[in-house]
Coordinates of C-alpha atoms in Angstrom, one line a residue:
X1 CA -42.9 3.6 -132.5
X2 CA -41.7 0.2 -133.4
X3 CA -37.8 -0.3 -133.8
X4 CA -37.1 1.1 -130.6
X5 CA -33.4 -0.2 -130.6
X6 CA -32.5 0.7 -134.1
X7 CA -33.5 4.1 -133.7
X8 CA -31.3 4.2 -130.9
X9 CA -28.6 2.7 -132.7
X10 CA -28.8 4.8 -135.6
X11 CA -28.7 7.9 -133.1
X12 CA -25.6 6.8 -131.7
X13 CA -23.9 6.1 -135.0
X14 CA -24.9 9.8 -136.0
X15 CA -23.0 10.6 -133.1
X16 CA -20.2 9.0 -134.0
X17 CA -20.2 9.7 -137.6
X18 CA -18.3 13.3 -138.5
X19 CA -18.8 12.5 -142.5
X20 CA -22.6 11.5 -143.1
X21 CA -23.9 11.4 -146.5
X22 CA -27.8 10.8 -147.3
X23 CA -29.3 8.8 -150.8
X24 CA -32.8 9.4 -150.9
X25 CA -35.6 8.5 -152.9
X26 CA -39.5 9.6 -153.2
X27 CA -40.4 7.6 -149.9
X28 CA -39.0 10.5 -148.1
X29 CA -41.7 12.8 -148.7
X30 CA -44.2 11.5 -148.8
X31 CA -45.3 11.7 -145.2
X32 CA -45.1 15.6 -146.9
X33 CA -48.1 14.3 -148.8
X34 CA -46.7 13.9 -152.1
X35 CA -47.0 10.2 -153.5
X36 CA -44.0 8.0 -154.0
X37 CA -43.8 6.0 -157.3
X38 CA -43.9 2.2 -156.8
X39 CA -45.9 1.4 -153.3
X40 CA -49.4 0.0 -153.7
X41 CA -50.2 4.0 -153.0
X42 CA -48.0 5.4 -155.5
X43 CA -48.2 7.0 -158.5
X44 CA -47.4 4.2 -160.7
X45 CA -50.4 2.2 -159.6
X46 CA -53.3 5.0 -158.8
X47 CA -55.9 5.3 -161.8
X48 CA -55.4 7.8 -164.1
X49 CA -57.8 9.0 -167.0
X50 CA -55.3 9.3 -169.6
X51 CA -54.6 5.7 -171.7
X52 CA -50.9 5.9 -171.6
X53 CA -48.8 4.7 -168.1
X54 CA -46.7 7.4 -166.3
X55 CA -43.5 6.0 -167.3
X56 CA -44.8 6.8 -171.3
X57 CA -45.4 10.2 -170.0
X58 CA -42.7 10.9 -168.3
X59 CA -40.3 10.3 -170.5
X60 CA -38.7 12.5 -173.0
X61 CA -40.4 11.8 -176.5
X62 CA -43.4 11.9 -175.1
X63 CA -43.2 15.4 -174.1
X64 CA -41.8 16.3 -177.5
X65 CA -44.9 15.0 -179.1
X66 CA -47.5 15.1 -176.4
X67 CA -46.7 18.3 -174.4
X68 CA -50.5 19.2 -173.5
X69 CA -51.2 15.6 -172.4
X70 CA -47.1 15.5 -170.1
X71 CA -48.3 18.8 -168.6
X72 CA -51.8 17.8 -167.9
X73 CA -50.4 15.0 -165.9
X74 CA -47.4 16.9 -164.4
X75 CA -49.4 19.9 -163.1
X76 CA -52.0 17.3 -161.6
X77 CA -49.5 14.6 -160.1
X78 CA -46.1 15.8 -160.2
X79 CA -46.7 19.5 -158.4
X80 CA -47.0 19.5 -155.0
X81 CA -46.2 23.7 -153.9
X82 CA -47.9 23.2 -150.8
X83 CA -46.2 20.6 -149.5
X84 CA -43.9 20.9 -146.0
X85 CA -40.5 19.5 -144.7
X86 CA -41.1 16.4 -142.3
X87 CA -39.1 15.0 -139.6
X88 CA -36.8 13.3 -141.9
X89 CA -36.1 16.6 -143.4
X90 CA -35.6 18.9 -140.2
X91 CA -33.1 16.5 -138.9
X92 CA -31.0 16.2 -142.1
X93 CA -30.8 20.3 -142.2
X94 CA -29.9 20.5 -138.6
X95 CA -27.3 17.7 -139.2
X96 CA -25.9 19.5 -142.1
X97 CA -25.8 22.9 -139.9
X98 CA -24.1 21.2 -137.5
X99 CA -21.2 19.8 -139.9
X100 CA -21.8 16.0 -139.7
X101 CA -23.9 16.1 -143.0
X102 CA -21.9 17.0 -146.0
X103 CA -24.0 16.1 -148.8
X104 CA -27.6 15.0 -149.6
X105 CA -27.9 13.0 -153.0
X106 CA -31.7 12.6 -153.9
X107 CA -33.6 11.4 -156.7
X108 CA -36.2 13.4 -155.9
X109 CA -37.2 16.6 -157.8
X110 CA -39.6 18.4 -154.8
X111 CA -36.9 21.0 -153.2
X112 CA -38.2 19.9 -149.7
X113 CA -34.4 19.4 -148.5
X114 CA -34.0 23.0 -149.7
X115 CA -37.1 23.9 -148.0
X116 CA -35.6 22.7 -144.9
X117 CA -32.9 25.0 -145.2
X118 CA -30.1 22.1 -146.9
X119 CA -28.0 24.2 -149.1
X120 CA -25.6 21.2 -150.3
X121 CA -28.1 19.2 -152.5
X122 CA -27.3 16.6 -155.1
X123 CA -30.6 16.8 -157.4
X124 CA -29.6 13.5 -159.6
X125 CA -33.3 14.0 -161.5
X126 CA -33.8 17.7 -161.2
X127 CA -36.4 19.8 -159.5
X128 CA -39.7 21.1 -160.1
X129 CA -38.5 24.8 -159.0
X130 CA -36.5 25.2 -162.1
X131 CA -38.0 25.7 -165.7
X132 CA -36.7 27.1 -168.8
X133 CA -37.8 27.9 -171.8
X134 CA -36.2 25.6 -175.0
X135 CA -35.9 28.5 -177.6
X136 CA -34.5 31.4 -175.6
X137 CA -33.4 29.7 -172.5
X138 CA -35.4 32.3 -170.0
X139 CA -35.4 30.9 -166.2
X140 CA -39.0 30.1 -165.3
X141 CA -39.6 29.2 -161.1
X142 CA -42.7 27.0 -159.8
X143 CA -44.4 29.8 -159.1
X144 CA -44.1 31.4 -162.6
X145 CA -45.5 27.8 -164.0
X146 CA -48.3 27.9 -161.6
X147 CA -49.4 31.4 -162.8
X148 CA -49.7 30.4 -166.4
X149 CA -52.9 29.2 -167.3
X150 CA -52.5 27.5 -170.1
X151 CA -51.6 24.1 -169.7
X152 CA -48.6 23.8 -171.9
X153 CA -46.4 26.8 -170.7
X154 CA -44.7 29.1 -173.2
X155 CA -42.2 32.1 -172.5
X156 CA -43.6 35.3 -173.2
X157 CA -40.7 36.6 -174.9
X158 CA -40.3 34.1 -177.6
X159 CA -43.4 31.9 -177.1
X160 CA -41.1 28.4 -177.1
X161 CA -42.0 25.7 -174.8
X162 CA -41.6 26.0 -171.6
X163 CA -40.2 22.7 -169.9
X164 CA -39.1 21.7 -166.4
X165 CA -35.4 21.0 -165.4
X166 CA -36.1 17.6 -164.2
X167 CA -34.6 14.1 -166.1
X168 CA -37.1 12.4 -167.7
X169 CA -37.1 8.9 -169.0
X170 CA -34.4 8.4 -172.1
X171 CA -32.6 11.1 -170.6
X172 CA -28.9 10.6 -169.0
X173 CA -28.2 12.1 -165.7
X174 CA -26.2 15.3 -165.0
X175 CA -22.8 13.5 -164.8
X176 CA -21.1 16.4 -162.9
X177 CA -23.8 15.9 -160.0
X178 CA -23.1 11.8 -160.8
X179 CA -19.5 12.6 -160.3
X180 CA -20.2 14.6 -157.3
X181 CA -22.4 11.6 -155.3
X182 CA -19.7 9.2 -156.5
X183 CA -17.3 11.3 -154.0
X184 CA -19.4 12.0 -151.7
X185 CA -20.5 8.7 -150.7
X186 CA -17.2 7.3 -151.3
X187 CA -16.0 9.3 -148.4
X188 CA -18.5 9.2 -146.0
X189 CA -18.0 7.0 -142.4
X190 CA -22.3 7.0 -142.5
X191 CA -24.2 6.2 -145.3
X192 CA -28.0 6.5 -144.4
X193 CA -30.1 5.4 -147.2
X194 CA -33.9 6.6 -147.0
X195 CA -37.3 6.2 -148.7
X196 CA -36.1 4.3 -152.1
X197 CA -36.6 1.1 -153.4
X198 CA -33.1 1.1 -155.1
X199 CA -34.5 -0.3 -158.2
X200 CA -33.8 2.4 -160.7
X201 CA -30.5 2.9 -162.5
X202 CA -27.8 4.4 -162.3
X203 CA -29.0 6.5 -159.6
X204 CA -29.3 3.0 -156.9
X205 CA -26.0 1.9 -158.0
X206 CA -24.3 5.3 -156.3
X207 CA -24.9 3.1 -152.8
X208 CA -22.6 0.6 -154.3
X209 CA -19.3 3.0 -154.4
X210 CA -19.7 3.3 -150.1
X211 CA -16.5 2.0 -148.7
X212 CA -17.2 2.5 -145.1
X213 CA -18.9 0.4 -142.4
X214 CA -21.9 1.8 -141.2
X215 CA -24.9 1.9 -144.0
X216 CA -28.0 2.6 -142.5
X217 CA -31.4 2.0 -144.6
X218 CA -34.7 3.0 -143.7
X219 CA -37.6 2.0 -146.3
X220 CA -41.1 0.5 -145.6
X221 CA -40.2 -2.1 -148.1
X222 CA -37.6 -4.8 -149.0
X223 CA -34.8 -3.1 -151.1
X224 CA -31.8 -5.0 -153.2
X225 CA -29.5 -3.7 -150.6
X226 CA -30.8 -4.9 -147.5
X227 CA -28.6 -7.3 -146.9
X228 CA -25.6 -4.9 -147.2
X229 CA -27.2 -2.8 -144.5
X230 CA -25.9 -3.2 -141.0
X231 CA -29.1 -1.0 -139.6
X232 CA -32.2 -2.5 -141.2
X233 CA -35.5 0.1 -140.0
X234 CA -38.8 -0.6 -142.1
X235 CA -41.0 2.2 -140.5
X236 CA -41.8 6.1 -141.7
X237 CA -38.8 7.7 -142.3
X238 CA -40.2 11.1 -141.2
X239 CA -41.5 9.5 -137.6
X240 CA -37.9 7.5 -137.0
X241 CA -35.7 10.7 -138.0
X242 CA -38.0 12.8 -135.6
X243 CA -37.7 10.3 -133.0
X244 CA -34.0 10.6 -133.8
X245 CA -33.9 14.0 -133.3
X246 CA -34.9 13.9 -130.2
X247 CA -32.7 11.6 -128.7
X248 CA -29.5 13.6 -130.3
X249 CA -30.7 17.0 -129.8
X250 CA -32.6 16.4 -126.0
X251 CA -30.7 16.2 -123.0
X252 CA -32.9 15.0 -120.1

């Protein structure tokens, strides 16, 4: 493991830290296996049969007049159910059990962080896990989506559309939950920003209403806010916050 000193740093700042907030982005799960967006493995550059780009089907008149093409590429790319918490994930729920975490503001829609047992999760894009249907407004879970066969889901009692409760492009963001990050990270004494590239707005400029000291960012690639971070760690987030761990949580 290389950034042998950082990781040590960042341990002790966690120890030192009794208000920690995380911002994270897609590059945190996907040592879980699930693809981030913009890396030269992400979804954004794999091949895909269907002639129109991601962004184009992800976004929110698309799926109004395209729903059997959105959900044929959201059941094959955007559901993961099998997927597992990583390191990066067990050590933010043990923080947060221990009372040094008090928020986690993702832009990730996976439920991993709930997974891990995190309870206090800012969802800024949504999450997989929730559906509903647009006539009647029936709750719909992964597993209900899964079950139906048909690619576009529709709700049995009404037969409307059913949709997932995620933000797609041309949407706005939940500005409670906006509200609630702006807070959070406003009062934290540790900011530690993971797996994101910071380039999509508003949800990067959140990082920007920190007022503390400490901001720690971890992300195999150059972000816009590197040079605001005083703990700079380009390496797997999963392996570092394992690696972590152990150095808080292992008394030799």
């Amino acid at each position: 493991m290389e950034n042998r000193k950082k990781i040590e740093q960042l341990a002790t700042w966690i120890e030192a830290s009794d208000y920690i907030v995380f911002f994270g982005g897609a590059g945190t799960s996907t040592e879980s296996g699930i693809p981030d967006f913009r890396s030269a493995a992400g979804l954004y550059q794999s091949e895909h049969q269907s002639p129109y780009p991601p962004e184009v089907m992800l976004s929110h008149s698309f799926f109004m007049k395209h729903p059997e093409v959105f959900y044929d590429f959201y059941r094959s790319k955007m559901l993961h159910p099998h997927a597992q918490p990583n390191g990066c994930h067990r050590l933010l729920s043990r923080l947060a059990r221990e009372g040094k975490l008090k928020a986690i503001i993702t832009q990730n829609i996976d439920g991993l962080h709930q997974s891990a047992g995190c309870t206090d999760v800012l969802e800024l894009h949504g999450s997989v896990h929730r559906n509903y249907c647009m006539e009647c407004s029936r709750f719909f879970s992964l597993q209900d989506i899964l079950d139906i066969k048909e690619t576009v889901p529709r709700c049995p009692d009404c037969g409307g559309v059913i949709r997932p409760d995620v933000v797609l492009y041309e949407e706005e963001l939940d500005q409670k939950i906006l509200m609630r990050s702006i807070q959070e990270i406003s009062t934290a004494d540790l900011l530690i920003i993971g797996g994101t590239s910071l380039t999509v707005h508003p949800a990067a400029g959140l990082v920007s209403y920190f007022q503390g000291s400490k901001v720690a960012l971890l992300n195999a690639d150059p972000t816009p806010y590197d040079h605001r971070a005083g703990l700079l760690i380009a390496d797997r987030i999963g392996e570092v916050m394992t690696e972590v761990d152990k150095l808080i949580h292992t008394k030799l």
